[in-house]
Short mmCIF file of C-alpha atoms in Angstrom, two decimals:
data_model
loop_
_atom_site.label_atom_id
_atom_site.label_comp_id
_atom_site.label_asym_id
_atom_site.label_seq_id
_atom_site.Cartn_x
_atom_site.Cartn_y
_atom_site.Cartn_z
CA MET A 1 12.83 18.28 -0.99
CA SER A 2 9.35 19.91 -0.97
CA ASP A 3 5.91 18.42 -0.57
CA SER A 4 4.86 20.08 -3.84
CA CYS A 5 7.41 18.02 -5.79
CA ILE A 6 6.05 14.78 -4.33
CA GLU A 7 2.46 15.87 -4.93
CA GLU A 8 3.24 16.62 -8.60
CA LEU A 9 4.69 13.13 -8.98
CA GLN A 10 1.58 11.71 -7.31
CA LYS A 11 -0.58 13.55 -9.86
CA ASP A 12 1.56 12.15 -12.69
CA LEU A 13 1.12 8.67 -11.21
CA GLU A 14 -2.66 9.08 -10.99
CA GLU A 15 -2.80 10.14 -14.64
CA VAL A 16 -0.68 7.16 -15.74
CA LYS A 17 -3.02 4.84 -13.81
CA GLU A 18 -6.04 6.37 -15.52
CA LEU A 19 -4.42 5.87 -18.92
CA LEU A 20 -3.52 2.31 -17.99
CA GLU A 21 -7.17 1.55 -17.17
CA LYS A 22 -8.22 2.83 -20.61
CA ALA A 23 -5.36 1.29 -22.62
CA LYS A 24 -6.11 -1.87 -24.60
CA ARG A 25 -2.98 -2.47 -26.69
CA LYS A 26 -0.48 -4.76 -25.01
CA ARG A 27 2.56 -2.65 -25.95
CA VAL A 28 0.90 0.52 -24.67
CA CYS A 29 -0.05 -1.22 -21.39
CA SER A 30 3.52 -2.47 -20.95
CA SER A 31 4.96 1.03 -21.49
CA LEU A 32 2.50 2.55 -19.04
CA MET A 33 3.26 -0.12 -16.42
CA VAL A 34 6.98 0.61 -16.74
CA GLU A 35 6.31 4.33 -16.30
CA GLN A 36 4.06 3.57 -13.31
CA ARG A 37 6.83 1.60 -11.59
CA LYS A 38 9.33 4.38 -12.25
CA LEU A 39 7.03 7.00 -10.74
CA GLU A 40 6.27 4.85 -7.69
CA GLU A 41 9.97 4.26 -7.08
CA GLU A 42 10.75 7.97 -7.51
CA ILE A 43 7.95 8.96 -5.12
CA LEU A 44 9.12 6.45 -2.52
CA CYS A 45 12.71 7.67 -2.84
CA LYS A 46 11.74 11.33 -2.45
CA GLN A 47 9.48 10.57 0.50
CA GLN A 48 12.32 8.74 2.21
CA GLN A 49 14.65 11.67 1.54
CA LEU A 50 12.06 14.07 2.93
CA GLU A 51 11.53 11.86 5.98
CA GLN A 52 15.26 11.73 6.64
CA SER A 53 15.54 15.48 6.26
CA LEU A 54 12.66 16.09 8.68
CA LYS A 55 14.09 13.66 11.20
CA LYS A 56 17.47 15.39 10.96
CA GLU A 57 15.85 18.79 11.52
CA LEU A 58 13.90 17.39 14.44
CA ALA A 59 16.99 15.80 15.93
CA ASP A 60 18.97 19.03 15.53
CA GLY A 61 16.15 21.00 17.15
CA GLU A 62 15.93 18.61 20.08
CA LYS A 63 19.68 18.78 20.64
CA SER A 64 19.66 22.56 20.68
CA SER A 65 16.73 22.70 23.12
CA ILE A 66 18.28 20.41 25.72
CA VAL A 67 19.98 22.37 28.49
CA CYS A 68 20.55 19.75 31.16
CA SER A 69 19.92 16.08 30.60
CA SER A 70 21.69 12.93 31.68
CA HIS A 71 20.51 11.08 28.56
CA THR A 72 18.80 11.69 25.21
CA ASN A 73 15.58 10.00 24.13
CA TYR A 74 15.75 7.46 21.37
CA THR A 75 13.01 6.95 18.78
CA VAL A 76 10.96 3.77 18.57
CA LYS A 77 9.43 2.96 15.18
CA ILE A 78 5.75 2.05 15.50
CA ASN A 79 4.92 -1.09 13.52
CA ASN A 80 1.75 -2.22 15.26
CA TYR A 81 -1.40 -0.23 14.58
CA GLY A 82 -4.97 -0.81 13.47
CA TRP A 83 -7.16 0.91 10.92
CA ASP A 84 -10.73 1.05 9.72
CA GLN A 85 -12.88 3.51 7.83
CA SER A 86 -16.15 5.36 7.77
CA GLU A 87 -17.79 7.06 4.82
CA LYS A 88 -15.61 10.17 5.24
CA PHE A 89 -12.51 9.07 7.15
CA VAL A 90 -9.78 6.46 7.27
CA LYS A 91 -8.87 5.99 10.93
CA ILE A 92 -5.48 4.86 12.25
CA TYR A 93 -5.39 3.54 15.83
CA VAL A 94 -2.06 3.71 17.70
CA SER A 95 -1.92 2.34 21.25
CA LEU A 96 0.62 4.00 23.54
CA THR A 97 0.42 3.69 27.32
CA GLU A 98 -0.06 7.06 29.09
CA VAL A 99 0.08 9.03 25.84
CA HIS A 100 -2.95 11.02 27.05
CA LYS A 101 -0.80 12.53 29.79
CA LEU A 102 1.41 14.39 27.30
CA THR A 103 0.87 17.99 26.27
CA GLY A 104 -0.34 18.75 22.78
CA ASP A 105 3.09 19.93 21.60
CA ASN A 106 4.52 16.47 22.23
CA ILE A 107 2.14 14.82 19.78
CA GLN A 108 2.73 15.97 16.23
CA THR A 109 1.11 14.91 12.96
CA ARG A 110 2.00 15.78 9.42
CA PHE A 111 -0.03 14.93 6.31
CA THR A 112 0.47 14.93 2.56
CA GLU A 113 -2.07 13.74 0.00
CA ARG A 114 -0.59 10.24 0.15
CA SER A 115 1.17 9.96 3.50
CA LEU A 116 0.94 10.60 7.21
CA ASP A 117 3.61 11.06 9.88
CA LEU A 118 2.92 10.78 13.60
CA LEU A 119 5.60 11.72 16.14
CA VAL A 120 5.08 11.31 19.88
CA LYS A 121 7.88 12.91 21.89
CA ASP A 122 9.20 12.21 25.36
CA LEU A 123 6.74 9.51 26.38
CA ASN A 124 8.32 7.78 29.37
CA GLY A 125 11.77 8.66 28.11
CA LYS A 126 11.20 7.61 24.49
CA ASN A 127 10.01 9.09 21.22
CA TYR A 128 7.62 7.14 19.00
CA SER A 129 7.34 7.51 15.23
CA LEU A 130 4.78 6.19 12.74
CA VAL A 131 5.24 6.92 9.03
CA ILE A 132 2.82 5.55 6.44
CA ASN A 133 3.62 6.36 2.82
CA ASN A 134 1.80 5.62 -0.45
CA LEU A 135 -1.73 5.67 0.93
CA LEU A 136 -4.17 3.87 -1.32
CA LYS A 137 -6.06 7.04 -2.27
CA PRO A 138 -5.57 10.81 -1.77
CA ILE A 139 -6.62 12.44 1.50
CA ASP A 140 -7.71 15.98 2.31
CA ILE A 141 -4.71 17.44 4.17
CA ALA A 142 -6.55 20.40 5.67
CA ALA A 143 -9.42 18.28 7.03
CA SER A 144 -7.22 15.53 8.51
CA TYR A 145 -6.30 15.62 12.18
CA ARG A 146 -5.56 13.52 15.26
CA LYS A 147 -7.35 12.81 18.52
CA VAL A 148 -5.78 11.75 21.81
CA LYS A 149 -7.69 9.27 23.94
CA THR A 150 -6.74 7.22 26.98
CA ASP A 151 -3.60 5.28 26.02
CA MET A 152 -4.28 5.90 22.33
CA VAL A 153 -3.72 8.31 19.45
CA LEU A 154 -6.38 8.25 16.73
CA VAL A 155 -5.26 9.68 13.38
CA MET A 156 -8.21 10.80 11.24
CA CYS A 157 -7.41 10.94 7.52
CA ARG A 158 -10.20 12.70 5.63
CA LYS A 159 -10.96 10.99 2.32
CA LYS A 160 -10.89 13.27 -0.70
CA LYS A 161 -13.79 11.30 -2.14
CA SER A 162 -16.22 10.28 0.58
CA ASP A 163 -17.98 7.61 -1.47
CA GLN A 164 -14.80 5.61 -2.13
CA LYS A 165 -14.19 2.48 -0.08
CA TRP A 166 -10.56 1.65 0.67
CA GLU A 167 -9.87 -2.07 0.21
CA TYR A 168 -6.33 -1.58 1.53
CA LEU A 169 -4.52 1.13 3.49
CA THR A 170 -1.55 1.55 1.11
CA GLN A 171 -0.63 1.01 -2.53
CA VAL A 172 2.06 -1.45 -1.41
CA GLU A 173 -0.54 -3.70 0.23
CA LYS A 174 -2.73 -3.58 -2.89
CA GLN A 175 0.15 -4.41 -5.23
CA SER A 176 1.22 -7.28 -3.00
CA LYS A 177 -2.28 -8.77 -3.11
CA ASP A 178 -2.61 -8.15 -6.85
CA ARG A 179 0.59 -10.09 -7.51
CA GLU A 180 -0.93 -13.09 -5.75
CA LYS A 181 -3.90 -13.12 -8.13
CA PRO A 182 -3.61 -14.91 -11.50
CA LYS A 183 -3.15 -12.36 -14.27
CA LEU A 184 -5.81 -12.54 -16.98
CA ASP A 185 -5.31 -11.27 -20.54
CA SER A 186 -8.63 -10.19 -22.06
CA ASP A 187 -7.22 -10.66 -25.60
CA ALA A 188 -5.90 -14.15 -24.92
CA ASP A 189 -7.62 -17.44 -25.75
CA PRO A 190 -9.60 -18.50 -22.62
CA SER A 191 -8.46 -22.10 -23.04
CA GLU A 192 -4.85 -20.91 -23.12
CA GLY A 193 -5.37 -19.06 -19.85
CA LEU A 194 -6.83 -22.20 -18.28
CA MET A 195 -3.89 -24.27 -19.49
CA ASN A 196 -1.48 -21.75 -17.93
CA VAL A 197 -3.30 -22.00 -14.61
CA LEU A 198 -3.25 -25.81 -14.75
CA LYS A 199 0.44 -25.75 -15.68
CA LYS A 200 1.22 -23.55 -12.66
CA ILE A 201 -0.76 -25.86 -10.35
CA TYR A 202 1.00 -28.88 -11.85
CA GLU A 203 4.47 -27.38 -11.35
CA GLU A 204 3.76 -26.38 -7.76
CA GLY A 205 1.73 -29.46 -6.78
CA ASP A 206 2.81 -32.71 -5.13
CA ASP A 207 2.98 -36.10 -6.89
CA GLU A 208 -0.68 -36.88 -6.19
CA MET A 209 -1.77 -33.56 -7.67
CA LYS A 210 0.38 -34.13 -10.76
CA ARG A 211 -1.15 -37.61 -11.29
CA THR A 212 -4.66 -36.19 -10.95
CA ILE A 213 -4.03 -33.42 -13.47
CA THR A 214 -2.33 -35.80 -15.92
CA LYS A 215 -5.25 -38.24 -15.70
CA ALA A 216 -7.79 -35.47 -16.26
CA TRP A 217 -5.85 -34.15 -19.25
CA VAL A 218 -5.60 -37.60 -20.87
CA GLU A 219 -9.32 -38.27 -20.36
CA SER A 220 -10.16 -34.87 -21.84
CA ARG A 221 -8.04 -35.57 -24.92
CA GLU A 222 -9.67 -38.97 -25.38
CA LYS A 223 -13.16 -37.44 -25.20
CA GLN A 224 -12.18 -34.82 -27.76
CA ALA A 225 -10.84 -37.52 -30.09
CA ARG A 226 -14.04 -39.59 -29.79
CA GLY A 227 -16.13 -36.52 -30.48
CA GLU A 228 -14.21 -35.80 -33.66
CA MET A 229 -14.59 -39.39 -34.85
CA GLU A 230 -18.36 -39.42 -34.23
CA PHE A 231 -18.69 -36.17 -36.16
#
């Protein structure tokens, strides 16, 4: 599995997203959304396959390089990290005690346009791995790098477009937040959208909330009826 294959899929995904932003017809939007999900799933699958392949190669290389050892290091997956951004870079902060004492060869980074892979080897008898896939926006692979500070590795991902602000680190985070927002249909009747929101609140609310909504709805209907009669 090559990086070029994944990058081509990423380009296809970007083009589908651009078309989706321009599309207005509901059927066209639905078809594009289906294609978007397919591409995202295919990219994720290929990235996982590539990650597994790289880990296997790394494991095989480590096994062949060991001459005398009473034990083999195991790999710890890094889940806790911080991030922020400047105009040009997205910065990933990884805290690891005594990481600054390692040689450069023991701290490896690998970038694609939409992912980063950090591997810290043989730190107090353990390896540490951080893999972040589906970055929110493309990065400049050649201009991205890492810095080692006291008890910390700082991964510097160079933005392809410096003027773009990242609201989230990954596409997964963005999609998760988007699903929490109420979906608005620009072609739909505004009053219908409001009724759908009220219906959702009613279904999820407690008894007091349901009584409040029911009362408000009845009063609204009565006012509408009086208005029609006066007219």
